[in-house]
PDB file of C-alpha atoms in Angstrom:
ATOM      1  CA  UNK A  10     257.700 197.104  10.541  1.00 42.00           C
ATOM      2  CA  UNK A  11     255.812 195.302   7.985  1.00 42.00           C
ATOM      3  CA  UNK A  12     252.541 193.398   8.518  1.00 43.00           C
ATOM      4  CA  UNK A  13     249.792 191.640   6.740  1.00 41.00           C
ATOM      5  CA  UNK A  14     246.243 191.895   8.026  1.00 42.00           C
ATOM      6  CA  UNK A  15     244.207 189.786   6.327  1.00 46.00           C
ATOM      7  CA  UNK A  16     240.736 191.126   7.738  1.00 48.00           C
ATOM      8  CA  UNK A  17     239.510 194.177   9.195  1.00 50.00           C
ATOM      9  CA  UNK A  18     238.300 192.195  12.297  1.00 50.00           C
ATOM     10  CA  UNK A  19     238.757 194.544  15.613  1.00 50.00           C
ATOM     11  CA  UNK A  20     241.668 193.661  18.067  1.00 48.00           C
ATOM     12  CA  UNK A  21     240.391 192.259  21.307  1.00 47.00           C
ATOM     13  CA  UNK A  22     241.750 194.200  24.390  1.00 44.00           C
ATOM     14  CA  UNK A  23     242.233 192.752  27.987  1.00 45.00           C
ATOM     15  CA  UNK A  24     243.032 195.275  30.934  1.00 45.00           C
ATOM     16  CA  UNK A  25     245.727 193.792  33.174  1.00 46.00           C
ATOM     17  CA  UNK A  26     246.955 195.583  36.606  1.00 46.00           C
ATOM     18  CA  UNK A  27     250.488 196.188  34.824  1.00 46.00           C
ATOM     19  CA  UNK A  28     249.959 196.486  30.925  1.00 43.00           C
ATOM     20  CA  UNK A  29     247.516 196.591  27.934  1.00 43.00           C
ATOM     21  CA  UNK A  30     248.338 193.664  25.572  1.00 44.00           C
ATOM     22  CA  UNK A  31     247.065 193.608  21.926  1.00 43.00           C
ATOM     23  CA  UNK A  32     246.604 190.496  20.193  1.00 45.00           C
ATOM     24  CA  UNK A  33     245.700 189.862  16.697  1.00 45.00           C
ATOM     25  CA  UNK A  34     245.506 186.254  15.542  1.00 46.00           C
ATOM     26  CA  UNK A  35     245.943 187.504  11.793  1.00 45.00           C
ATOM     27  CA  UNK A  36     249.654 188.462  12.356  1.00 41.00           C
ATOM     28  CA  UNK A  37     252.553 186.744  10.910  1.00 40.00           C
ATOM     29  CA  UNK A  38     255.559 185.431  13.016  1.00 41.00           C
ATOM     30  CA  UNK A  39     257.793 188.581  11.547  1.00 41.00           C
ATOM     31  CA  UNK A  40     255.077 190.930  13.226  1.00 40.00           C
ATOM     32  CA  UNK A  41     255.109 192.417  16.550  1.00 41.00           C
ATOM     33  CA  UNK A  42     252.605 190.233  18.146  1.00 41.00           C
ATOM     34  CA  UNK A  43     251.902 192.192  21.669  1.00 43.00           C
ATOM     35  CA  UNK A  44     252.490 195.590  22.554  1.00 42.00           C
ATOM     36  CA  UNK A  45     252.749 196.287  26.299  1.00 42.00           C
ATOM     37  CA  UNK A  46     252.355 199.707  27.588  1.00 43.00           C
ATOM     38  CA  UNK A  47     251.810 200.880  31.272  1.00 46.00           C
ATOM     39  CA  UNK A  48     248.210 201.817  32.353  1.00 44.00           C
ATOM     40  CA  UNK A  49     246.746 203.657  35.203  1.00 43.00           C
ATOM     41  CA  UNK A  50     244.906 201.374  37.584  1.00 46.00           C
ATOM     42  CA  UNK A  51     241.394 202.454  37.801  1.00 44.00           C
ATOM     43  CA  UNK A  52     238.423 201.501  40.031  1.00 50.00           C
ATOM     44  CA  UNK A  53     234.910 201.853  38.426  1.00 47.00           C
ATOM     45  CA  UNK A  54     233.076 201.140  41.501  1.00 52.00           C
ATOM     46  CA  UNK A  55     232.782 204.415  43.123  1.00 50.00           C
ATOM     47  CA  UNK A  56     231.600 205.903  39.939  1.00 48.00           C
ATOM     48  CA  UNK A  57     228.807 203.610  39.762  1.00 46.00           C
ATOM     49  CA  UNK A  58     227.408 203.784  43.101  1.00 50.00           C
ATOM     50  CA  UNK A  59     227.602 207.674  42.353  1.00 49.00           C
ATOM     51  CA  UNK A  60     225.986 207.565  39.056  1.00 43.00           C
ATOM     52  CA  UNK A  61     223.386 204.861  40.907  1.00 49.00           C
ATOM     53  CA  UNK A  62     222.569 207.430  43.745  1.00 47.00           C
ATOM     54  CA  UNK A  63     222.548 210.586  41.477  1.00 49.00           C
ATOM     55  CA  UNK A  64     220.030 208.774  39.273  1.00 49.00           C
ATOM     56  CA  UNK A  65     217.615 207.850  42.241  1.00 47.00           C
ATOM     57  CA  UNK A  66     217.599 211.213  43.527  1.00 47.00           C
ATOM     58  CA  UNK A  67     216.737 212.717  40.244  1.00 43.00           C
ATOM     59  CA  UNK A  68     214.086 210.043  39.769  1.00 46.00           C
ATOM     60  CA  UNK A  69     212.623 210.817  43.410  1.00 43.00           C
ATOM     61  CA  UNK A  70     212.495 214.628  42.370  1.00 47.00           C
ATOM     62  CA  UNK A  71     210.876 213.792  39.033  1.00 43.00           C
ATOM     63  CA  UNK A  72     208.194 211.813  40.820  1.00 44.00           C
ATOM     64  CA  UNK A  73     207.642 214.490  43.314  1.00 45.00           C
ATOM     65  CA  UNK A  74     207.403 217.304  40.869  1.00 48.00           C
ATOM     66  CA  UNK A  75     204.919 215.042  38.625  1.00 42.00           C
ATOM     67  CA  UNK A  76     202.870 214.389  42.209  1.00 47.00           C
ATOM     68  CA  UNK A  77     202.907 218.353  42.810  1.00 46.00           C
ATOM     69  CA  UNK A  78     201.897 219.007  39.375  1.00 49.00           C
ATOM     70  CA  UNK A  79     198.982 216.566  39.402  1.00 56.00           C
ATOM     71  CA  UNK A  80     197.485 217.593  42.818  1.00 68.00           C
ATOM     72  CA  UNK A  81     194.418 219.869  43.195  1.00 82.00           C
ATOM     73  CA  UNK A  82     195.582 223.280  44.639  1.00 87.00           C
ATOM     74  CA  UNK A  83     191.808 223.479  46.281  1.00 86.00           C
ATOM     75  CA  UNK A  84     192.291 220.112  48.266  1.00 89.00           C
ATOM     76  CA  UNK A  85     195.770 221.076  49.237  1.00 87.00           C
ATOM     77  CA  UNK A  86     194.587 224.343  50.807  1.00 87.00           C
ATOM     78  CA  UNK A  87     191.705 222.384  52.292  1.00 89.00           C
ATOM     79  CA  UNK A  88     194.058 219.819  53.832  1.00 91.00           C
ATOM     80  CA  UNK A  89     196.320 222.546  54.988  1.00 91.00           C
ATOM     81  CA  UNK A  90     193.309 224.502  56.504  1.00 92.00           C
ATOM     82  CA  UNK A  91     192.007 221.307  58.400  1.00 93.00           C
ATOM     83  CA  UNK A  92     195.459 220.730  60.032  1.00 95.00           C
ATOM     84  CA  UNK A  93     195.853 224.289  61.182  1.00 94.00           C
ATOM     85  CA  UNK A  94     192.037 224.289  62.328  1.00 95.00           C
ATOM     86  CA  UNK A  95     192.777 221.138  64.562  1.00 95.00           C
ATOM     87  CA  UNK A  96     195.646 222.826  66.110  1.00 96.00           C
ATOM     88  CA  UNK A  97     193.928 225.995  66.840  1.00 97.00           C
ATOM     89  CA  UNK A  98     191.135 223.997  68.927  1.00 94.00           C
ATOM     90  CA  UNK A  99     194.002 222.597  71.169  1.00 95.00           C
ATOM     91  CA  UNK A 100     193.059 219.194  70.951  1.00 93.00           C
ATOM     92  CA  UNK A 101     193.854 217.880  74.690  1.00 92.00           C
ATOM     93  CA  UNK A 102     191.594 220.732  75.979  1.00 92.00           C
ATOM     94  CA  UNK A 103     188.676 219.243  74.094  1.00 93.00           C
ATOM     95  CA  UNK A 104     189.430 215.979  75.401  1.00 92.00           C
ATOM     96  CA  UNK A 105     189.011 217.421  78.926  1.00 88.00           C
ATOM     97  CA  UNK A 106     185.964 219.007  78.287  1.00 90.00           C
ATOM     98  CA  UNK A 107     184.496 215.897  76.563  1.00 92.00           C
ATOM     99  CA  UNK A 108     185.404 213.526  78.988  1.00 92.00           C
ATOM    100  CA  UNK A 109     184.100 215.604  81.948  1.00 90.00           C
ATOM    101  CA  UNK A 110     180.854 215.958  80.347  1.00 92.00           C
ATOM    102  CA  UNK A 111     180.391 212.767  79.406  1.00 92.00           C
ATOM    103  CA  UNK A 112     181.133 211.766  83.102  1.00 92.00           C
ATOM    104  CA  UNK A 113     178.554 214.160  84.714  1.00 90.00           C
ATOM    105  CA  UNK A 114     175.708 213.169  82.125  1.00 91.00           C
ATOM    106  CA  UNK A 115     176.551 209.265  82.874  1.00 91.00           C
ATOM    107  CA  UNK A 116     176.191 209.910  86.700  1.00 89.00           C
ATOM    108  CA  UNK A 117     172.775 211.808  86.201  1.00 88.00           C
ATOM    109  CA  UNK A 118     171.398 209.031  83.919  1.00 89.00           C
ATOM    110  CA  UNK A 119     172.601 206.373  86.439  1.00 91.00           C
ATOM    111  CA  UNK A 120     171.156 208.220  89.184  1.00 88.00           C
ATOM    112  CA  UNK A 121     167.729 208.194  87.299  1.00 88.00           C
ATOM    113  CA  UNK A 122     167.521 205.272  85.053  1.00 89.00           C
ATOM    114  CA  UNK A 123     163.722 205.397  84.731  1.00 88.00           C
ATOM    115  CA  UNK A 124     163.849 208.908  83.154  1.00 87.00           C
ATOM    116  CA  UNK A 125     166.411 208.085  80.281  1.00 85.00           C
ATOM    117  CA  UNK A 126     164.987 208.972  77.168  1.00 86.00           C
ATOM    118  CA  UNK A 127     167.055 208.505  74.094  1.00 83.00           C
ATOM    119  CA  UNK A 128     165.382 211.228  72.239  1.00 83.00           C
ATOM    120  CA  UNK A 129     167.428 213.435  74.498  1.00 87.00           C
ATOM    121  CA  UNK A 130     170.610 212.250  72.691  1.00 87.00           C
ATOM    122  CA  UNK A 131     170.462 214.931  70.128  1.00 91.00           C
ATOM    123  CA  UNK A 132     170.296 217.514  72.933  1.00 91.00           C
ATOM    124  CA  UNK A 133     173.119 216.200  74.508  1.00 92.00           C
ATOM    125  CA  UNK A 134     175.335 216.137  71.316  1.00 93.00           C
ATOM    126  CA  UNK A 135     173.918 219.982  70.977  1.00 95.00           C
ATOM    127  CA  UNK A 136     175.415 220.572  74.480  1.00 95.00           C
ATOM    128  CA  UNK A 137     178.703 219.081  73.394  1.00 94.00           C
ATOM    129  CA  UNK A 138     179.095 221.162  70.466  1.00 96.00           C
ATOM    130  CA  UNK A 139     178.140 224.338  72.418  1.00 96.00           C
ATOM    131  CA  UNK A 140     180.897 223.112  74.912  1.00 96.00           C
ATOM    132  CA  UNK A 141     183.494 222.892  72.190  1.00 96.00           C
ATOM    133  CA  UNK A 142     182.868 226.075  70.655  1.00 97.00           C
ATOM    134  CA  UNK A 143     183.191 227.729  74.225  1.00 96.00           C
ATOM    135  CA  UNK A 144     186.540 226.070  74.473  1.00 96.00           C
ATOM    136  CA  UNK A 145     187.605 226.823  71.130  1.00 96.00           C
ATOM    137  CA  UNK A 146     186.771 230.832  71.770  1.00 97.00           C
ATOM    138  CA  UNK A 147     188.859 230.782  74.685  1.00 97.00           C
ATOM    139  CA  UNK A 148     191.683 229.063  73.664  1.00 97.00           C
ATOM    140  CA  UNK A 149     191.544 230.769  70.170  1.00 97.00           C
ATOM    141  CA  UNK A 150     191.495 234.390  71.697  1.00 97.00           C
ATOM    142  CA  UNK A 151     194.384 233.380  73.822  1.00 97.00           C
ATOM    143  CA  UNK A 152     196.291 232.374  70.803  1.00 97.00           C
ATOM    144  CA  UNK A 153     195.552 235.668  69.125  1.00 97.00           C
ATOM    145  CA  UNK A 154     197.170 237.919  72.044  1.00 97.00           C
ATOM    146  CA  UNK A 155     199.766 235.655  72.576  1.00 96.00           C
ATOM    147  CA  UNK A 156     201.487 235.279  69.274  1.00 96.00           C
ATOM    148  CA  UNK A 157     205.030 236.651  70.604  1.00 94.00           C
ATOM    149  CA  UNK A 158     205.034 234.173  73.268  1.00 94.00           C
ATOM    150  CA  UNK A 159     203.870 231.617  71.207  1.00 95.00           C
ATOM    151  CA  UNK A 160     206.587 231.892  68.515  1.00 95.00           C
ATOM    152  CA  UNK A 161     209.220 230.849  71.479  1.00 96.00           C
ATOM    153  CA  UNK A 162     207.073 228.641  73.774  1.00 95.00           C
ATOM    154  CA  UNK A 163     204.768 226.963  71.415  1.00 94.00           C
ATOM    155  CA  UNK A 164     206.052 227.412  67.894  1.00 95.00           C
ATOM    156  CA  UNK A 165     203.825 224.355  66.481  1.00 95.00           C
ATOM    157  CA  UNK A 166     200.608 226.436  66.784  1.00 96.00           C
ATOM    158  CA  UNK A 167     198.862 227.387  63.657  1.00 96.00           C
ATOM    159  CA  UNK A 168     199.101 231.322  64.024  1.00 97.00           C
ATOM    160  CA  UNK A 169     202.833 231.410  65.563  1.00 96.00           C
ATOM    161  CA  UNK A 170     203.781 229.165  62.728  1.00 96.00           C
ATOM    162  CA  UNK A 171     202.454 231.296  60.043  1.00 94.00           C
ATOM    163  CA  UNK A 172     199.696 228.802  58.838  1.00 95.00           C
ATOM    164  CA  UNK A 173     196.570 230.664  60.174  1.00 95.00           C
ATOM    165  CA  UNK A 174     196.431 234.335  59.675  1.00 96.00           C
ATOM    166  CA  UNK A 175     195.070 236.761  62.544  1.00 97.00           C
ATOM    167  CA  UNK A 176     192.121 237.520  60.493  1.00 96.00           C
ATOM    168  CA  UNK A 177     191.127 234.067  59.997  1.00 96.00           C
ATOM    169  CA  UNK A 178     191.762 233.435  63.733  1.00 97.00           C
ATOM    170  CA  UNK A 179     189.135 236.317  64.585  1.00 97.00           C
ATOM    171  CA  UNK A 180     186.565 234.969  61.946  1.00 97.00           C
ATOM    172  CA  UNK A 181     186.831 231.529  63.850  1.00 97.00           C
ATOM    173  CA  UNK A 182     186.669 232.564  67.334  1.00 98.00           C
ATOM    174  CA  UNK A 183     183.699 235.105  66.596  1.00 97.00           C
ATOM    175  CA  UNK A 184     182.081 232.093  64.771  1.00 98.00           C
ATOM    176  CA  UNK A 185     182.634 229.740  67.748  1.00 98.00           C
ATOM    177  CA  UNK A 186     180.874 232.308  70.227  1.00 97.00           C
ATOM    178  CA  UNK A 187     178.181 233.320  68.250  1.00 98.00           C
ATOM    179  CA  UNK A 188     177.299 229.490  67.604  1.00 98.00           C
ATOM    180  CA  UNK A 189     177.658 228.392  71.106  1.00 97.00           C
ATOM    181  CA  UNK A 190     175.412 231.237  72.271  1.00 97.00           C
ATOM    182  CA  UNK A 191     172.685 230.330  70.104  1.00 97.00           C
ATOM    183  CA  UNK A 192     172.699 226.733  70.606  1.00 97.00           C
ATOM    184  CA  UNK A 193     172.771 227.324  74.227  1.00 97.00           C
ATOM    185  CA  UNK A 194     169.865 229.690  73.990  1.00 95.00           C
ATOM    186  CA  UNK A 195     167.746 227.516  71.936  1.00 95.00           C
ATOM    187  CA  UNK A 196     168.153 224.276  73.786  1.00 93.00           C
ATOM    188  CA  UNK A 197     169.012 225.180  77.307  1.00 94.00           C
ATOM    189  CA  UNK A 198     167.292 227.931  78.392  1.00 92.00           C
ATOM    190  CA  UNK A 199     168.204 231.719  80.210  1.00 95.00           C
ATOM    191  CA  UNK A 200     170.253 230.265  83.207  1.00 96.00           C
ATOM    192  CA  UNK A 201     172.444 227.966  81.538  1.00 96.00           C
ATOM    193  CA  UNK A 202     172.877 230.702  78.869  1.00 96.00           C
ATOM    194  CA  UNK A 203     173.866 233.152  81.450  1.00 97.00           C
ATOM    195  CA  UNK A 204     176.587 230.695  82.757  1.00 96.00           C
ATOM    196  CA  UNK A 205     177.714 230.078  79.425  1.00 97.00           C
ATOM    197  CA  UNK A 206     178.011 233.862  78.819  1.00 97.00           C
ATOM    198  CA  UNK A 207     180.045 234.130  82.159  1.00 97.00           C
ATOM    199  CA  UNK A 208     182.383 231.441  80.968  1.00 97.00           C
ATOM    200  CA  UNK A 209     183.042 233.663  77.751  1.00 97.00           C
ATOM    201  CA  UNK A 210     183.502 236.578  79.951  1.00 98.00           C
ATOM    202  CA  UNK A 211     186.300 235.165  81.774  1.00 97.00           C
ATOM    203  CA  UNK A 212     187.963 233.700  79.131  1.00 96.00           C
ATOM    204  CA  UNK A 213     188.308 236.928  77.344  1.00 97.00           C
ATOM    205  CA  UNK A 214     189.506 238.769  80.370  1.00 97.00           C
ATOM    206  CA  UNK A 215     192.012 236.239  80.977  1.00 97.00           C
ATOM    207  CA  UNK A 216     194.188 236.883  77.545  1.00 96.00           C
ATOM    208  CA  UNK A 217     192.587 240.304  76.035  1.00 96.00           C
ATOM    209  CA  UNK A 218     194.508 243.601  77.340  1.00 95.00           C
ATOM    210  CA  UNK A 219     193.971 246.028  79.452  1.00 95.00           C
ATOM    211  CA  UNK A 220     193.068 243.103  81.875  1.00 95.00           C
ATOM    212  CA  UNK A 221     195.157 240.098  80.917  1.00 95.00           C
ATOM    213  CA  UNK A 222     194.706 238.411  83.821  1.00 96.00           C
ATOM    214  CA  UNK A 223     196.680 235.356  83.248  1.00 95.00           C
ATOM    215  CA  UNK A 224     199.662 238.030  83.830  1.00 95.00           C
ATOM    216  CA  UNK A 225     198.914 237.500  87.854  1.00 96.00           C
ATOM    217  CA  UNK A 226     199.030 234.033  89.168  1.00 96.00           C
ATOM    218  CA  UNK A 227     196.531 234.082  91.772  1.00 97.00           C
ATOM    219  CA  UNK A 228     193.573 235.437  89.228  1.00 97.00           C
ATOM    220  CA  UNK A 229     194.661 233.195  86.212  1.00 96.00           C
ATOM    221  CA  UNK A 230     194.125 230.286  88.954  1.00 96.00           C
ATOM    222  CA  UNK A 231     190.924 231.399  90.094  1.00 97.00           C
ATOM    223  CA  UNK A 232     189.633 231.699  86.156  1.00 97.00           C
ATOM    224  CA  UNK A 233     190.888 228.594  85.014  1.00 95.00           C
ATOM    225  CA  UNK A 234     189.631 226.618  88.123  1.00 95.00           C
ATOM    226  CA  UNK A 235     186.115 228.542  88.006  1.00 96.00           C
ATOM    227  CA  UNK A 236     185.946 227.747  84.021  1.00 95.00           C
ATOM    228  CA  UNK A 237     186.899 224.268  83.779  1.00 92.00           C
ATOM    229  CA  UNK A 238     185.687 223.364  87.374  1.00 91.00           C
ATOM    230  CA  UNK A 239     182.785 224.799  88.749  1.00 94.00           C
ATOM    231  CA  UNK A 240     181.168 226.125  85.811  1.00 95.00           C
ATOM    232  CA  UNK A 241     181.572 223.011  83.606  1.00 93.00           C
ATOM    233  CA  UNK A 242     180.571 220.783  86.397  1.00 92.00           C
ATOM    234  CA  UNK A 243     177.688 222.833  87.655  1.00 94.00           C
ATOM    235  CA  UNK A 244     176.352 223.821  84.042  1.00 94.00           C
ATOM    236  CA  UNK A 245     176.697 220.146  82.792  1.00 95.00           C
ATOM    237  CA  UNK A 246     175.075 218.519  85.540  1.00 93.00           C
ATOM    238  CA  UNK A 247     172.224 221.096  86.092  1.00 93.00           C
ATOM    239  CA  UNK A 248     171.484 221.307  82.534  1.00 94.00           C
ATOM    240  CA  UNK A 249     171.062 217.315  82.488  1.00 92.00           C
ATOM    241  CA  UNK A 250     168.705 217.165  85.419  1.00 91.00           C
ATOM    242  CA  UNK A 251     166.740 219.861  83.793  1.00 91.00           C
ATOM    243  CA  UNK A 252     166.377 217.938  80.393  1.00 90.00           C
ATOM    244  CA  UNK A 253     165.188 214.902  82.391  1.00 89.00           C
ATOM    245  CA  UNK A 254     162.517 217.335  84.190  1.00 88.00           C
ATOM    246  CA  UNK A 255     164.347 217.165  87.554  1.00 88.00           C
ATOM    247  CA  UNK A 256     165.080 219.945  89.956  1.00 84.00           C
ATOM    248  CA  UNK A 257     168.774 220.742  90.695  1.00 78.00           C
ATOM    249  CA  UNK A 258     169.892 220.052  94.314  1.00 73.00           C
ATOM    250  CA  UNK A 259     173.089 221.016  95.514  1.00 70.00           C
ATOM    251  CA  UNK A 260     172.986 217.450  97.785  1.00 61.00           C
ATOM    252  CA  UNK A 261     173.175 215.669  94.200  1.00 52.00           C
ATOM    253  CA  UNK A 262     176.679 217.580  93.627  1.00 53.00           C
ATOM    254  CA  UNK A 263     177.958 216.421  97.365  1.00 54.00           C
ATOM    255  CA  UNK A 264     177.879 212.520  97.077  1.00 55.00           C
TER     256      UNK A 264
END
């Protein structure tokens, strides 16, 4: 087979379902002008899609690695501790304590509008902080002694989830108790301080061995009703009337 090719220009290829044809405009009539060979059918779309997904995944991983490398470890630790601390406080119990306290203070002020003194706002805030500290102590010490149970029933709690160590939890509950007692002692006198101590004591024997009265339904009910019911309502209302310069009378609680 003899052929004269006048220029080195490359041949053009076209893909058809049946064959691959070679065309050259510079071949003479004596040459074979086309060559037909069987070819395999090939679908490039799945490979292109796979490559796109792979490149997208690599891009996401690279971006996350860059973000992680550029983040501040101290800020990450603070953010993690803030989340664990908030879960440790059991926010739903704080809402109940705050709503009950605000309702009782509002009632005392409505009964005596002439005695409203906005300077007492700070004292009311101190009282709310003391209540939150007492609440944090009670729910915190309960989590410390319920780790095994919480891993099954409440795995989202910080100690059970491993997000907060037992040592850190003990430090927090001791700080809560000390801060609450100091605030109440300095602002509300010995009587309210004694009620506050009673609430902390009942919260302790509710969870801590060898007492652990939460094991007994009747005892657990009485403790919860006393702390969340009587001590909270009576203590807050009594403290509010004392701050307004009024004596406490039971008939006011019965209305």
